[in-house]
Short mmCIF file of C-alpha atoms in Angstrom, two decimals:
data_model
loop_
_atom_site.label_atom_id
_atom_site.label_comp_id
_atom_site.label_asym_id
_atom_site.label_seq_id
_atom_site.Cartn_x
_atom_site.Cartn_y
_atom_site.Cartn_z
CA UNK A 1 0.00 0.07 -0.26
CA UNK A 2 1.06 3.68 -0.54
CA UNK A 3 2.08 6.49 1.58
CA UNK A 4 0.00 8.19 -0.53
CA UNK A 5 -3.51 6.81 1.00
CA UNK A 6 -1.83 8.34 4.71
CA UNK A 7 -3.88 11.99 4.86
CA UNK A 8 -6.76 12.89 6.81
CA UNK A 9 -9.45 12.33 3.63
CA UNK A 10 -9.16 8.15 3.25
CA UNK A 11 -9.84 8.09 7.48
CA UNK A 12 -12.91 10.85 7.06
CA UNK A 13 -15.49 7.78 7.09
CA UNK A 14 -14.05 6.13 9.79
CA UNK A 15 -16.78 4.99 11.70
CA UNK A 16 -16.04 4.89 15.99
CA UNK A 17 -17.84 2.90 18.75
CA UNK A 18 -20.77 4.24 20.15
CA UNK A 19 -19.71 5.65 23.20
CA UNK A 20 -16.89 7.89 21.49
CA UNK A 21 -16.91 10.78 19.67
CA UNK A 22 -13.72 12.12 17.39
CA UNK A 23 -12.10 14.98 18.32
CA UNK A 24 -8.83 15.02 15.73
CA UNK A 25 -6.82 12.89 13.51
CA UNK A 26 -3.57 13.64 12.04
CA UNK A 27 -1.39 11.54 9.54
CA UNK A 28 1.97 11.44 9.15
CA UNK A 29 3.74 10.06 6.34
CA UNK A 30 7.33 8.67 7.41
CA UNK A 31 10.04 7.77 4.95
CA UNK A 32 13.39 6.04 5.10
CA UNK A 33 12.60 5.20 9.18
CA UNK A 34 15.53 2.92 10.93
CA UNK A 35 15.55 0.52 14.57
CA UNK A 36 17.44 -1.35 16.14
CA UNK A 37 15.14 -3.16 19.25
CA UNK A 38 17.11 -5.58 22.09
CA UNK A 39 15.15 -8.42 22.05
CA UNK A 40 14.39 -7.93 26.08
CA UNK A 41 12.06 -4.80 24.89
CA UNK A 42 10.22 -7.32 22.27
CA UNK A 43 9.25 -8.93 25.78
CA UNK A 44 8.47 -12.06 23.36
CA UNK A 45 10.07 -12.32 20.45
CA UNK A 46 13.45 -11.77 19.14
CA UNK A 47 15.68 -8.57 18.26
CA UNK A 48 15.14 -7.12 15.32
CA UNK A 49 17.35 -3.99 13.03
CA UNK A 50 16.44 -2.59 10.32
CA UNK A 51 16.53 0.38 7.99
CA UNK A 52 14.66 2.15 5.03
CA UNK A 53 10.97 1.58 6.33
CA UNK A 54 8.23 4.01 5.29
CA UNK A 55 4.61 3.88 7.11
CA UNK A 56 2.14 6.11 8.01
CA UNK A 57 1.31 6.70 11.77
CA UNK A 58 -2.60 7.85 12.41
CA UNK A 59 -2.83 9.40 16.31
CA UNK A 60 -6.35 9.69 16.63
CA UNK A 61 -8.07 11.95 19.56
CA UNK A 62 -11.04 10.71 21.14
CA UNK A 63 -13.47 11.26 23.49
CA UNK A 64 -16.57 9.72 25.78
CA UNK A 65 -19.33 12.39 25.67
CA UNK A 66 -19.71 13.10 29.40
CA UNK A 67 -16.56 12.26 30.91
CA UNK A 68 -14.13 14.87 30.14
CA UNK A 69 -12.06 12.52 28.83
CA UNK A 70 -9.26 12.70 26.17
CA UNK A 71 -7.74 9.51 24.71
CA UNK A 72 -4.60 9.16 22.17
CA UNK A 73 -4.64 5.70 19.77
CA UNK A 74 -1.50 5.70 17.80
CA UNK A 75 -1.07 3.48 14.75
CA UNK A 76 1.33 2.56 12.53
CA UNK A 77 0.14 1.31 9.15
CA UNK A 78 3.43 -0.73 6.93
CA UNK A 79 3.41 1.19 3.38
CA UNK A 80 5.49 0.64 0.20
CA UNK A 81 9.26 1.50 0.62
CA UNK A 82 11.67 1.49 -1.98
CA UNK A 83 14.75 -0.70 -0.24
CA UNK A 84 14.17 -2.72 2.78
CA UNK A 85 14.85 -5.65 4.78
CA UNK A 86 11.00 -7.08 5.42
CA UNK A 87 10.49 -10.76 3.96
CA UNK A 88 7.15 -9.21 3.21
CA UNK A 89 6.45 -8.21 -0.09
CA UNK A 90 8.46 -4.48 -0.62
CA UNK A 91 5.37 -3.30 -2.23
CA UNK A 92 2.81 -4.49 0.02
CA UNK A 93 4.74 -4.68 3.50
CA UNK A 94 1.66 -5.63 5.55
CA UNK A 95 1.62 -8.64 6.11
CA UNK A 96 -1.81 -8.83 6.97
CA UNK A 97 -2.28 -8.78 11.11
CA UNK A 98 -2.33 -6.14 13.57
CA UNK A 99 -0.15 -6.64 16.85
CA UNK A 100 -1.58 -4.54 20.06
CA UNK A 101 1.02 -3.44 22.90
CA UNK A 102 0.92 -3.03 26.19
CA UNK A 103 1.49 -0.69 28.85
CA UNK A 104 3.68 -0.69 32.58
CA UNK A 105 3.26 0.89 35.84
CA UNK A 106 0.37 3.64 35.68
CA UNK A 107 1.16 4.25 31.35
CA UNK A 108 -1.10 2.35 29.64
CA UNK A 109 1.05 2.87 26.49
CA UNK A 110 2.40 5.20 24.62
CA UNK A 111 6.06 5.35 26.20
CA UNK A 112 9.38 3.81 25.40
CA UNK A 113 8.53 0.06 26.26
CA UNK A 114 5.43 0.80 23.93
CA UNK A 115 7.09 2.26 21.09
CA UNK A 116 9.90 -0.42 21.62
CA UNK A 117 7.20 -3.32 20.69
CA UNK A 118 5.98 -1.57 17.65
CA UNK A 119 8.94 -0.65 16.20
CA UNK A 120 9.37 -4.76 17.02
CA UNK A 121 6.09 -5.46 14.91
CA UNK A 122 6.23 -3.34 12.38
CA UNK A 123 9.52 -4.55 11.47
CA UNK A 124 7.63 -7.87 11.12
CA UNK A 125 5.46 -6.32 8.30
CA UNK A 126 2.27 -5.97 11.49
CA UNK A 127 0.06 -2.61 11.67
CA UNK A 128 0.64 -1.62 15.29
CA UNK A 129 -1.26 -0.30 17.77
CA UNK A 130 -1.01 1.46 20.73
CA UNK A 131 -3.27 4.44 23.30
CA UNK A 132 -2.36 6.09 26.38
CA UNK A 133 -5.96 5.57 27.96
CA UNK A 134 -5.98 9.37 27.82
CA UNK A 135 -3.33 9.29 30.99
CA UNK A 136 -0.93 10.83 28.62
CA UNK A 137 2.56 9.72 29.02
CA UNK A 138 3.14 10.80 32.93
CA UNK A 139 5.10 7.93 34.65
CA UNK A 140 2.88 8.25 38.09
CA UNK A 141 -0.61 8.56 38.51
CA UNK A 142 -0.24 12.28 40.47
CA UNK A 143 -2.18 14.02 37.44
CA UNK A 144 -5.00 12.19 36.80
CA UNK A 145 -5.57 10.49 39.75
CA UNK A 146 -8.02 12.76 41.48
CA UNK A 147 -10.92 15.26 39.79
CA UNK A 148 -10.19 17.18 43.53
CA UNK A 149 -9.00 16.60 46.84
CA UNK A 150 -11.31 13.66 48.37
CA UNK A 151 -12.92 12.73 44.49
CA UNK A 152 -10.90 10.23 42.56
CA UNK A 153 -11.36 10.59 38.65
CA UNK A 154 -13.40 6.99 38.47
CA UNK A 155 -13.75 7.33 34.09
CA UNK A 156 -9.71 7.41 33.81
CA UNK A 157 -9.39 4.67 36.00
CA UNK A 158 -12.14 3.38 33.80
CA UNK A 159 -10.12 3.90 30.89
CA UNK A 160 -6.77 2.43 31.96
CA UNK A 161 -8.85 -0.92 33.38
CA UNK A 162 -11.08 -1.84 30.62
CA UNK A 163 -12.60 0.72 27.93
CA UNK A 164 -9.58 1.74 26.10
CA UNK A 165 -8.61 -1.99 25.86
CA UNK A 166 -11.91 -2.07 24.20
CA UNK A 167 -11.87 1.23 22.27
CA UNK A 168 -8.29 0.55 20.48
CA UNK A 169 -9.07 -3.06 19.18
CA UNK A 170 -12.28 -1.72 17.85
CA UNK A 171 -10.70 1.46 16.08
CA UNK A 172 -7.45 -0.28 15.44
CA UNK A 173 -9.23 -2.46 12.84
CA UNK A 174 -11.46 0.57 11.51
CA UNK A 175 -8.30 2.13 10.53
CA UNK A 176 -7.18 -0.26 8.73
CA UNK A 177 -9.95 -1.25 6.87
CA UNK A 178 -9.70 2.17 5.65
CA UNK A 179 -5.98 2.37 4.70
CA UNK A 180 -5.56 -1.50 3.30
CA UNK A 181 -9.55 -1.85 2.13
CA UNK A 182 -9.99 -4.39 4.60
CA UNK A 183 -9.57 -5.79 8.16
CA UNK A 184 -6.59 -7.62 9.78
CA UNK A 185 -6.71 -11.68 8.96
CA UNK A 186 -5.59 -11.62 12.68
CA UNK A 187 -4.92 -9.95 15.65
CA UNK A 188 -2.59 -10.12 18.46
CA UNK A 189 -1.71 -8.23 21.73
CA UNK A 190 1.60 -8.47 23.44
CA UNK A 191 2.61 -6.70 27.12
CA UNK A 192 4.03 -7.42 30.25
CA UNK A 193 3.21 -6.10 34.03
CA UNK A 194 0.24 -3.34 33.25
CA UNK A 195 0.54 -4.68 29.60
CA UNK A 196 0.27 -8.39 31.05
CA UNK A 197 -3.11 -7.27 33.05
CA UNK A 198 -4.33 -5.48 30.05
CA UNK A 199 -3.98 -8.84 27.60
CA UNK A 200 -5.77 -10.65 30.53
CA UNK A 201 -8.50 -7.94 30.02
CA UNK A 202 -9.25 -8.44 26.48
CA UNK A 203 -9.68 -12.21 26.96
CA UNK A 204 -12.39 -11.39 29.84
CA UNK A 205 -14.21 -8.91 28.39
CA UNK A 206 -13.77 -8.61 25.05
CA UNK A 207 -13.48 -11.98 23.97
CA UNK A 208 -13.24 -12.30 20.06
CA UNK A 209 -11.51 -8.78 19.32
CA UNK A 210 -8.08 -10.61 19.59
CA UNK A 211 -7.26 -14.23 18.35
CA UNK A 212 -4.09 -14.29 20.36
CA UNK A 213 -2.41 -12.75 23.23
CA UNK A 214 0.60 -12.51 24.99
CA UNK A 215 0.28 -11.69 29.17
CA UNK A 216 3.27 -11.52 30.51
CA UNK A 217 3.75 -10.70 34.28
CA UNK A 218 -0.18 -9.84 34.79
CA UNK A 219 -1.34 -7.72 37.94
CA UNK A 220 -4.57 -9.89 37.58
CA UNK A 221 -5.56 -9.00 41.36
CA UNK A 222 -4.73 -5.80 41.12
CA UNK A 223 -5.31 -5.16 44.98
CA UNK A 224 -3.36 -7.93 46.40
CA UNK A 225 -0.23 -6.61 44.05
CA UNK A 226 -1.02 -3.17 45.78
CA UNK A 227 -0.67 -4.62 49.11
CA UNK A 228 1.90 -6.62 48.58
CA UNK A 229 4.08 -3.67 47.63
CA UNK A 230 3.27 -2.09 50.64
CA UNK A 231 3.40 -5.44 52.89
CA UNK A 232 7.48 -5.50 53.67
CA UNK A 233 7.39 -2.00 54.53
CA UNK A 234 4.73 -2.31 57.33
CA UNK A 235 6.30 -5.50 58.55
CA UNK A 236 9.14 -2.79 59.41
CA UNK A 237 6.91 -0.41 60.72
CA UNK A 238 5.33 -2.29 62.88
CA UNK A 239 8.84 -3.51 64.34
CA UNK A 240 10.10 -0.24 64.59
CA UNK A 241 13.56 -1.36 62.91
CA UNK A 242 14.88 -1.13 59.45
CA UNK A 243 17.74 -3.03 57.87
CA UNK A 244 20.67 -2.46 55.55
CA UNK A 245 19.62 -3.11 52.28
CA UNK A 246 23.65 -4.88 52.57
CA UNK A 247 21.48 -7.58 54.95
CA UNK A 248 18.63 -8.63 53.15
CA UNK A 249 20.68 -8.73 49.84
CA UNK A 250 23.50 -11.45 51.82
CA UNK A 251 20.45 -13.54 53.35
CA UNK A 252 18.54 -13.53 49.64
CA UNK A 253 22.59 -14.38 48.03
CA UNK A 254 22.51 -17.10 50.57
CA UNK A 255 19.30 -18.61 50.11
CA UNK A 256 20.11 -19.06 46.13
CA UNK A 257 23.50 -20.52 47.07
CA UNK A 258 21.58 -23.29 49.49
CA UNK A 259 18.74 -23.74 46.74
CA UNK A 260 20.10 -23.32 44.17
CA UNK A 261 21.18 -27.29 43.33
CA UNK A 262 17.35 -28.91 44.32
CA UNK A 263 16.10 -29.25 40.79
CA UNK A 264 19.74 -30.85 40.33
CA UNK A 265 21.79 -28.44 38.54
CA UNK A 266 23.66 -25.46 39.90
CA UNK A 267 23.51 -22.71 37.82
CA UNK A 268 22.40 -19.74 40.35
CA UNK A 269 18.96 -20.01 39.50
CA UNK A 270 16.61 -21.16 42.25
CA UNK A 271 13.96 -23.13 40.15
CA UNK A 272 12.30 -25.25 42.93
CA UNK A 273 10.96 -22.25 44.60
CA UNK A 274 8.42 -24.23 47.56
CA UNK A 275 11.53 -26.53 47.91
CA UNK A 276 13.49 -23.75 49.10
CA UNK A 277 10.74 -22.50 51.63
CA UNK A 278 11.24 -25.32 53.61
CA UNK A 279 15.16 -26.35 53.66
CA UNK A 280 16.05 -22.58 53.93
CA UNK A 281 16.23 -20.67 56.85
CA UNK A 282 16.67 -16.94 56.80
CA UNK A 283 16.85 -16.77 60.70
CA UNK A 284 20.22 -18.95 60.25
CA UNK A 285 21.86 -15.59 59.19
CA UNK A 286 21.56 -13.51 62.19
CA UNK A 287 24.72 -12.58 63.36
CA UNK A 288 26.74 -13.70 60.20
CA UNK A 289 29.03 -10.56 59.23
CA UNK A 290 28.85 -9.09 55.57
CA UNK A 291 30.59 -6.25 53.90
CA UNK A 292 27.88 -3.44 54.03
CA UNK A 293 28.09 -0.84 50.20
CA UNK A 294 25.37 1.22 51.82
CA UNK A 295 28.32 2.17 54.70
CA UNK A 296 31.35 2.04 52.83
CA UNK A 297 32.27 -1.32 52.75
CA UNK A 298 32.60 -1.51 57.04
CA UNK A 299 31.34 -5.05 58.24
CA UNK A 300 28.49 -5.27 60.11
CA UNK A 301 26.30 -8.35 61.45
CA UNK A 302 23.04 -9.15 60.03
CA UNK A 303 20.03 -8.34 62.16
CA UNK A 304 17.03 -10.46 63.38
CA UNK A 305 15.04 -7.80 61.83
CA UNK A 306 16.95 -8.28 58.90
CA UNK A 307 15.55 -11.84 58.81
CA UNK A 308 12.39 -11.41 59.80
CA UNK A 309 11.57 -8.77 56.98
CA UNK A 310 12.47 -11.83 54.14
CA UNK A 311 11.33 -14.72 55.91
CA UNK A 312 7.96 -12.22 56.18
CA UNK A 313 8.36 -11.27 52.54
CA UNK A 314 8.87 -14.68 50.85
CA UNK A 315 5.73 -16.01 52.91
CA UNK A 316 3.28 -13.56 51.58
CA UNK A 317 0.65 -10.88 53.49
CA UNK A 318 -1.39 -11.57 56.32
CA UNK A 319 -3.70 -10.00 58.12
CA UNK A 320 -3.66 -8.63 61.79
CA UNK A 321 -5.14 -11.53 62.90
CA UNK A 322 -2.07 -13.95 61.32
CA UNK A 323 -4.03 -15.68 58.55
CA UNK A 324 -2.60 -15.82 55.15
CA UNK A 325 -4.05 -13.87 52.70
CA UNK A 326 -1.60 -13.65 49.64
CA UNK A 327 1.48 -15.38 48.04
CA UNK A 328 5.10 -13.80 48.50
CA UNK A 329 8.01 -13.22 46.51
CA UNK A 330 10.37 -16.18 45.87
CA UNK A 331 13.60 -16.83 47.00
CA UNK A 332 15.68 -16.51 44.79
CA UNK A 333 14.27 -12.59 43.84
CA UNK A 334 15.88 -9.04 44.50
CA UNK A 335 14.36 -7.70 47.22
CA UNK A 336 16.25 -4.53 47.23
CA UNK A 337 17.14 -3.43 43.71
CA UNK A 338 19.45 -1.03 44.93
CA UNK A 339 17.18 0.89 46.49
CA UNK A 340 13.77 0.76 44.53
CA UNK A 341 12.82 -2.51 45.40
CA UNK A 342 9.60 -3.62 47.60
CA UNK A 343 12.12 -4.08 50.83
CA UNK A 344 14.15 -1.01 50.25
CA UNK A 345 15.44 1.78 52.94
CA UNK A 346 17.15 4.84 53.16
CA UNK A 347 20.58 4.77 54.87
CA UNK A 348 22.50 6.48 56.70
CA UNK A 349 25.72 6.22 59.35
CA UNK A 350 22.99 6.42 61.78
CA UNK A 351 20.51 3.44 60.78
CA UNK A 352 17.68 3.49 57.99
CA UNK A 353 14.14 4.78 57.29
CA UNK A 354 11.78 2.97 54.83
CA UNK A 355 11.72 3.55 51.52
CA UNK A 356 8.03 2.66 49.89
CA UNK A 357 7.81 1.17 46.23
CA UNK A 358 5.99 4.63 44.84
CA UNK A 359 3.72 2.07 42.96
CA UNK A 360 2.08 1.11 45.81
CA UNK A 361 2.38 3.77 48.25
CA UNK A 362 0.81 6.52 45.61
CA UNK A 363 -2.51 3.84 44.85
CA UNK A 364 -3.24 4.50 48.33
CA UNK A 365 -2.03 8.08 49.06
CA UNK A 366 -4.42 8.93 45.45
CA UNK A 367 -6.63 6.75 45.36
CA UNK A 368 -7.90 5.47 48.67
CA UNK A 369 -6.40 8.37 50.92
CA UNK A 370 -7.72 10.22 47.40
CA UNK A 371 -5.43 13.09 48.45
CA UNK A 372 -2.42 14.61 46.85
CA UNK A 373 -0.75 15.19 50.21
CA UNK A 374 -1.33 11.95 52.01
CA UNK A 375 1.48 10.10 53.20
CA UNK A 376 1.11 6.62 54.08
CA UNK A 377 5.34 6.01 55.05
CA UNK A 378 3.89 5.04 58.20
CA UNK A 379 1.66 2.63 57.60
CA UNK A 380 0.48 0.22 60.11
CA UNK A 381 -0.97 -3.18 59.48
CA UNK A 382 -4.19 -2.51 60.39
CA UNK A 383 -4.44 0.04 58.15
CA UNK A 384 -2.80 -2.13 55.25
CA UNK A 385 -5.38 -4.67 55.87
CA UNK A 386 -7.81 -1.41 55.51
CA UNK A 387 -6.85 -0.06 52.25
CA UNK A 388 -6.55 -3.21 50.57
CA UNK A 389 -10.08 -4.07 51.78
CA UNK A 390 -11.13 -0.52 50.15
CA UNK A 391 -9.43 -1.17 46.93
CA UNK A 392 -11.43 -4.29 46.67
CA UNK A 393 -14.78 -2.35 47.70
CA UNK A 394 -14.16 0.96 45.93
CA UNK A 395 -12.35 -0.11 42.85
CA UNK A 396 -12.44 -3.76 42.11
CA UNK A 397 -15.00 -3.72 39.11
CA UNK A 398 -12.71 -1.38 37.39
CA UNK A 399 -8.98 -2.77 38.40
CA UNK A 400 -9.28 -6.18 39.13
CA UNK A 401 -8.54 -8.81 36.59
CA UNK A 402 -9.24 -11.53 37.73
CA UNK A 403 -12.47 -12.87 36.42
CA UNK A 404 -11.67 -16.40 35.32
CA UNK A 405 -14.65 -17.88 33.43
CA UNK A 406 -12.56 -17.65 29.95
CA UNK A 407 -15.74 -20.14 28.46
CA UNK A 408 -16.43 -17.51 26.29
CA UNK A 409 -12.68 -16.70 24.59
CA UNK A 410 -12.28 -20.00 24.50
CA UNK A 411 -15.53 -20.51 22.60
CA UNK A 412 -14.60 -17.80 20.00
CA UNK A 413 -11.49 -19.37 19.25
CA UNK A 414 -9.13 -17.02 21.45
CA UNK A 415 -5.73 -18.58 23.13
CA UNK A 416 -3.74 -16.72 25.56
CA UNK A 417 -0.53 -17.24 26.76
CA UNK A 418 0.64 -16.22 29.97
CA UNK A 419 4.33 -16.42 31.36
CA UNK A 420 6.09 -15.05 34.46
CA UNK A 421 9.61 -14.41 35.51
CA UNK A 422 10.14 -16.77 38.69
CA UNK A 423 12.13 -14.26 40.22
CA UNK A 424 10.33 -11.42 39.51
CA UNK A 425 11.22 -8.72 42.34
CA UNK A 426 7.62 -6.94 41.64
CA UNK A 427 5.04 -8.97 41.12
CA UNK A 428 4.97 -12.46 42.50
CA UNK A 429 4.64 -15.06 40.06
CA UNK A 430 2.82 -16.98 42.42
CA UNK A 431 -0.79 -14.75 41.88
CA UNK A 432 -0.45 -15.78 38.10
CA UNK A 433 0.10 -19.87 38.86
CA UNK A 434 -3.28 -19.13 40.97
CA UNK A 435 -4.95 -17.64 38.20
CA UNK A 436 -3.99 -20.48 35.94
CA UNK A 437 -5.24 -23.07 38.65
CA UNK A 438 -8.48 -21.25 38.67
CA UNK A 439 -9.49 -21.27 35.42
CA UNK A 440 -8.51 -24.70 34.65
CA UNK A 441 -10.86 -25.49 37.56
CA UNK A 442 -13.64 -23.88 36.00
CA UNK A 443 -13.04 -24.22 32.01
CA UNK A 444 -12.46 -27.65 30.64
CA UNK A 445 -9.53 -28.47 28.20
CA UNK A 446 -8.26 -25.67 29.21
CA UNK A 447 -4.30 -26.20 27.20
CA UNK A 448 -6.51 -26.41 24.64
CA UNK A 449 -6.68 -22.56 24.48
CA UNK A 450 -4.28 -21.52 27.67
CA UNK A 451 -1.14 -22.24 28.50
CA UNK A 452 1.01 -20.38 31.40
CA UNK A 453 4.79 -20.75 31.54
CA UNK A 454 6.90 -20.53 34.33
CA UNK A 455 11.00 -19.30 33.26
CA UNK A 456 12.79 -19.58 36.21
CA UNK A 457 16.07 -16.78 36.53
CA UNK A 458 13.55 -14.54 34.75
CA UNK A 459 12.93 -10.92 36.81
CA UNK A 460 10.07 -8.47 36.21
CA UNK A 461 9.34 -8.43 32.27
CA UNK A 462 13.21 -8.71 31.17
CA UNK A 463 16.55 -9.40 33.15
CA UNK A 464 18.79 -11.84 35.72
CA UNK A 465 20.18 -14.48 34.37
CA UNK A 466 17.52 -16.19 32.21
CA UNK A 467 16.69 -14.09 29.14
CA UNK A 468 13.02 -13.71 27.76
CA UNK A 469 11.21 -16.41 26.10
CA UNK A 470 11.89 -14.36 22.19
CA UNK A 471 9.81 -17.34 20.84
CA UNK A 472 6.34 -17.31 22.55
CA UNK A 473 4.81 -14.39 20.11
CA UNK A 474 5.47 -16.59 16.81
CA UNK A 475 4.52 -19.87 18.97
CA UNK A 476 1.04 -17.86 19.23
CA UNK A 477 0.77 -17.21 16.00
CA UNK A 478 1.70 -21.11 15.06
CA UNK A 479 -1.07 -21.94 17.41
CA UNK A 480 -3.43 -19.60 15.94
CA UNK A 481 -3.20 -19.90 12.62
CA UNK A 482 -2.18 -23.45 12.19
CA UNK A 483 -3.35 -25.03 15.01
CA UNK A 484 0.09 -26.17 16.37
CA UNK A 485 -0.06 -25.66 20.37
CA UNK A 486 2.82 -24.08 21.76
CA UNK A 487 5.07 -26.95 23.68
CA UNK A 488 8.53 -26.63 24.96
CA UNK A 489 9.73 -22.96 24.78
CA UNK A 490 13.79 -21.76 24.33
CA UNK A 491 15.59 -19.33 26.19
CA UNK A 492 18.69 -18.48 26.65
CA UNK A 493 20.34 -18.76 30.44
CA UNK A 494 23.90 -17.26 31.61
CA UNK A 495 25.70 -19.46 33.76
CA UNK A 496 27.56 -19.01 36.27
CA UNK A 497 30.94 -19.11 34.48
CA UNK A 498 29.88 -16.30 32.49
CA UNK A 499 28.79 -18.32 29.42
CA UNK A 500 25.20 -18.80 27.47
CA UNK A 501 23.58 -22.01 27.60
CA UNK A 502 19.71 -22.73 25.48
CA UNK A 503 17.34 -24.53 27.48
CA UNK A 504 13.42 -24.62 27.79
CA UNK A 505 10.45 -23.56 29.44
CA UNK A 506 7.70 -25.85 29.72
CA UNK A 507 3.83 -25.05 29.64
CA UNK A 508 2.41 -25.72 32.68
CA UNK A 509 2.77 -27.37 35.23
CA UNK A 510 5.56 -28.86 33.33
CA UNK A 511 9.17 -28.17 34.90
CA UNK A 512 11.92 -28.01 32.50
CA UNK A 513 14.52 -31.29 33.66
CA UNK A 514 18.35 -32.06 32.53
CA UNK A 515 19.51 -34.44 31.57
CA UNK A 516 23.16 -35.40 33.31
CA UNK A 517 24.12 -38.09 30.85
CA UNK A 518 23.61 -35.53 28.00
CA UNK A 519 26.21 -33.70 26.24
CA UNK A 520 25.64 -30.91 23.31
CA UNK A 521 22.51 -29.30 23.24
CA UNK A 522 19.20 -30.63 23.55
CA UNK A 523 20.02 -31.55 27.50
CA UNK A 524 16.97 -30.29 28.46
CA UNK A 525 13.46 -31.12 28.37
CA UNK A 526 9.82 -30.56 29.83
CA UNK A 527 8.26 -33.14 32.29
CA UNK A 528 5.03 -33.25 34.09
CA UNK A 529 5.16 -31.95 37.60
CA UNK A 530 3.18 -32.26 40.70
CA UNK A 531 1.78 -28.80 41.42
CA UNK A 532 -0.51 -28.41 44.45
CA UNK A 533 -3.26 -26.52 44.54
CA UNK A 534 -2.30 -23.34 45.82
#
């Protein structure tokens, strides 16, 4: 398709959903476009680089009348270019498919990671799309959370939660049809974290809109995720002591060392996380000396409070009365993340104070306290219980993505792949495992349409000794278009000696096992594993 159609006239009769009203539409022909996208920013597809591409950028702004919102959808449509390394026909570079990409944190889309996903999709010939849900590109919710002190902007939350996603799919298909003269043959969604939650929303609330969805580290249980972000800080607040980060790190490193070989391979990766909780006692580290980076390398001893915080973080949030209500991060995950993790503290020679993760802190201040000046840094255990309950009561219908009845998605032929790094330092992988188990209990023959992959050694969306599962998007396409269900999926793992090894991750409940008698490649295979209900 030629760029001469990249003008507003092409889209002058664009139909919008009944609830939407057009505010503006701009078209920008782009030529000689070059990009190099690392694999980690594509999440589930390999790195890509290209030069001299052409595409039409359609930026559409609309509102839901009466809601005073302004939502931007950005669509990139491949067009003919004179020189390209695309594998598609250079005179018709569109591969007849739509790829929507998700957001992260409080950003619905149209930020750096979204654009990296769109660049990657463009290089493979996809028409690709993102939405900002009317929230702009702010990394926090402070600008858009409140209509006024005491009044949450519920329409903005509705747009973030689900409404903008349905709009994006419907409007995106109409834009494609206007430009190419036909709609996409297949439509896909790829995202992680907030983007993973968005993917789950599309499966739960808009079955039939997308043929295939890849959802990484999805924040499906929103209320519990917010509570999990704050839980270690509350533990420290209640005890009145805040450990140095070096103490927490030392306990985590020792847990990895002691639990590393539980899967039969010593590689610096904890795969048997349940077994690790049974064999490693963080309190056994109390009194051990450690060089502390926060104190310029001075040697200190690990305190009981450090062990208690780590233990509580691993075992998950509990109520004031002792009832366990949610899952924790797992041994092997980085709890401090150089001062930005959920067990982070700010320290001087005199001692430390808590440093709450901004995702949870902002949520409870802006949406539960409904105040731009609230400060929940000193939150008590009882307050956290109340805040999580209030989140469920007041905002559950807007943001919770825990509907496990995917029967309609299955009936319409949709295919869903979720994946989660086992050393995710923000969102517990146990939540996605729980979700998969609950779907399996409700919808028969779950593996006919939904498969879940755990990735040992992978952090939140990317990072850690394991690389991303870079073939999952391609495997999803094969599942949707050819009926080839995904089985083992390759990953590259960096071993303790710095070398890279080809391994696999497996569809739940299977686990990857190493054949000790094997030499060369292909020594990792998927084997059945017993997974107790969560």
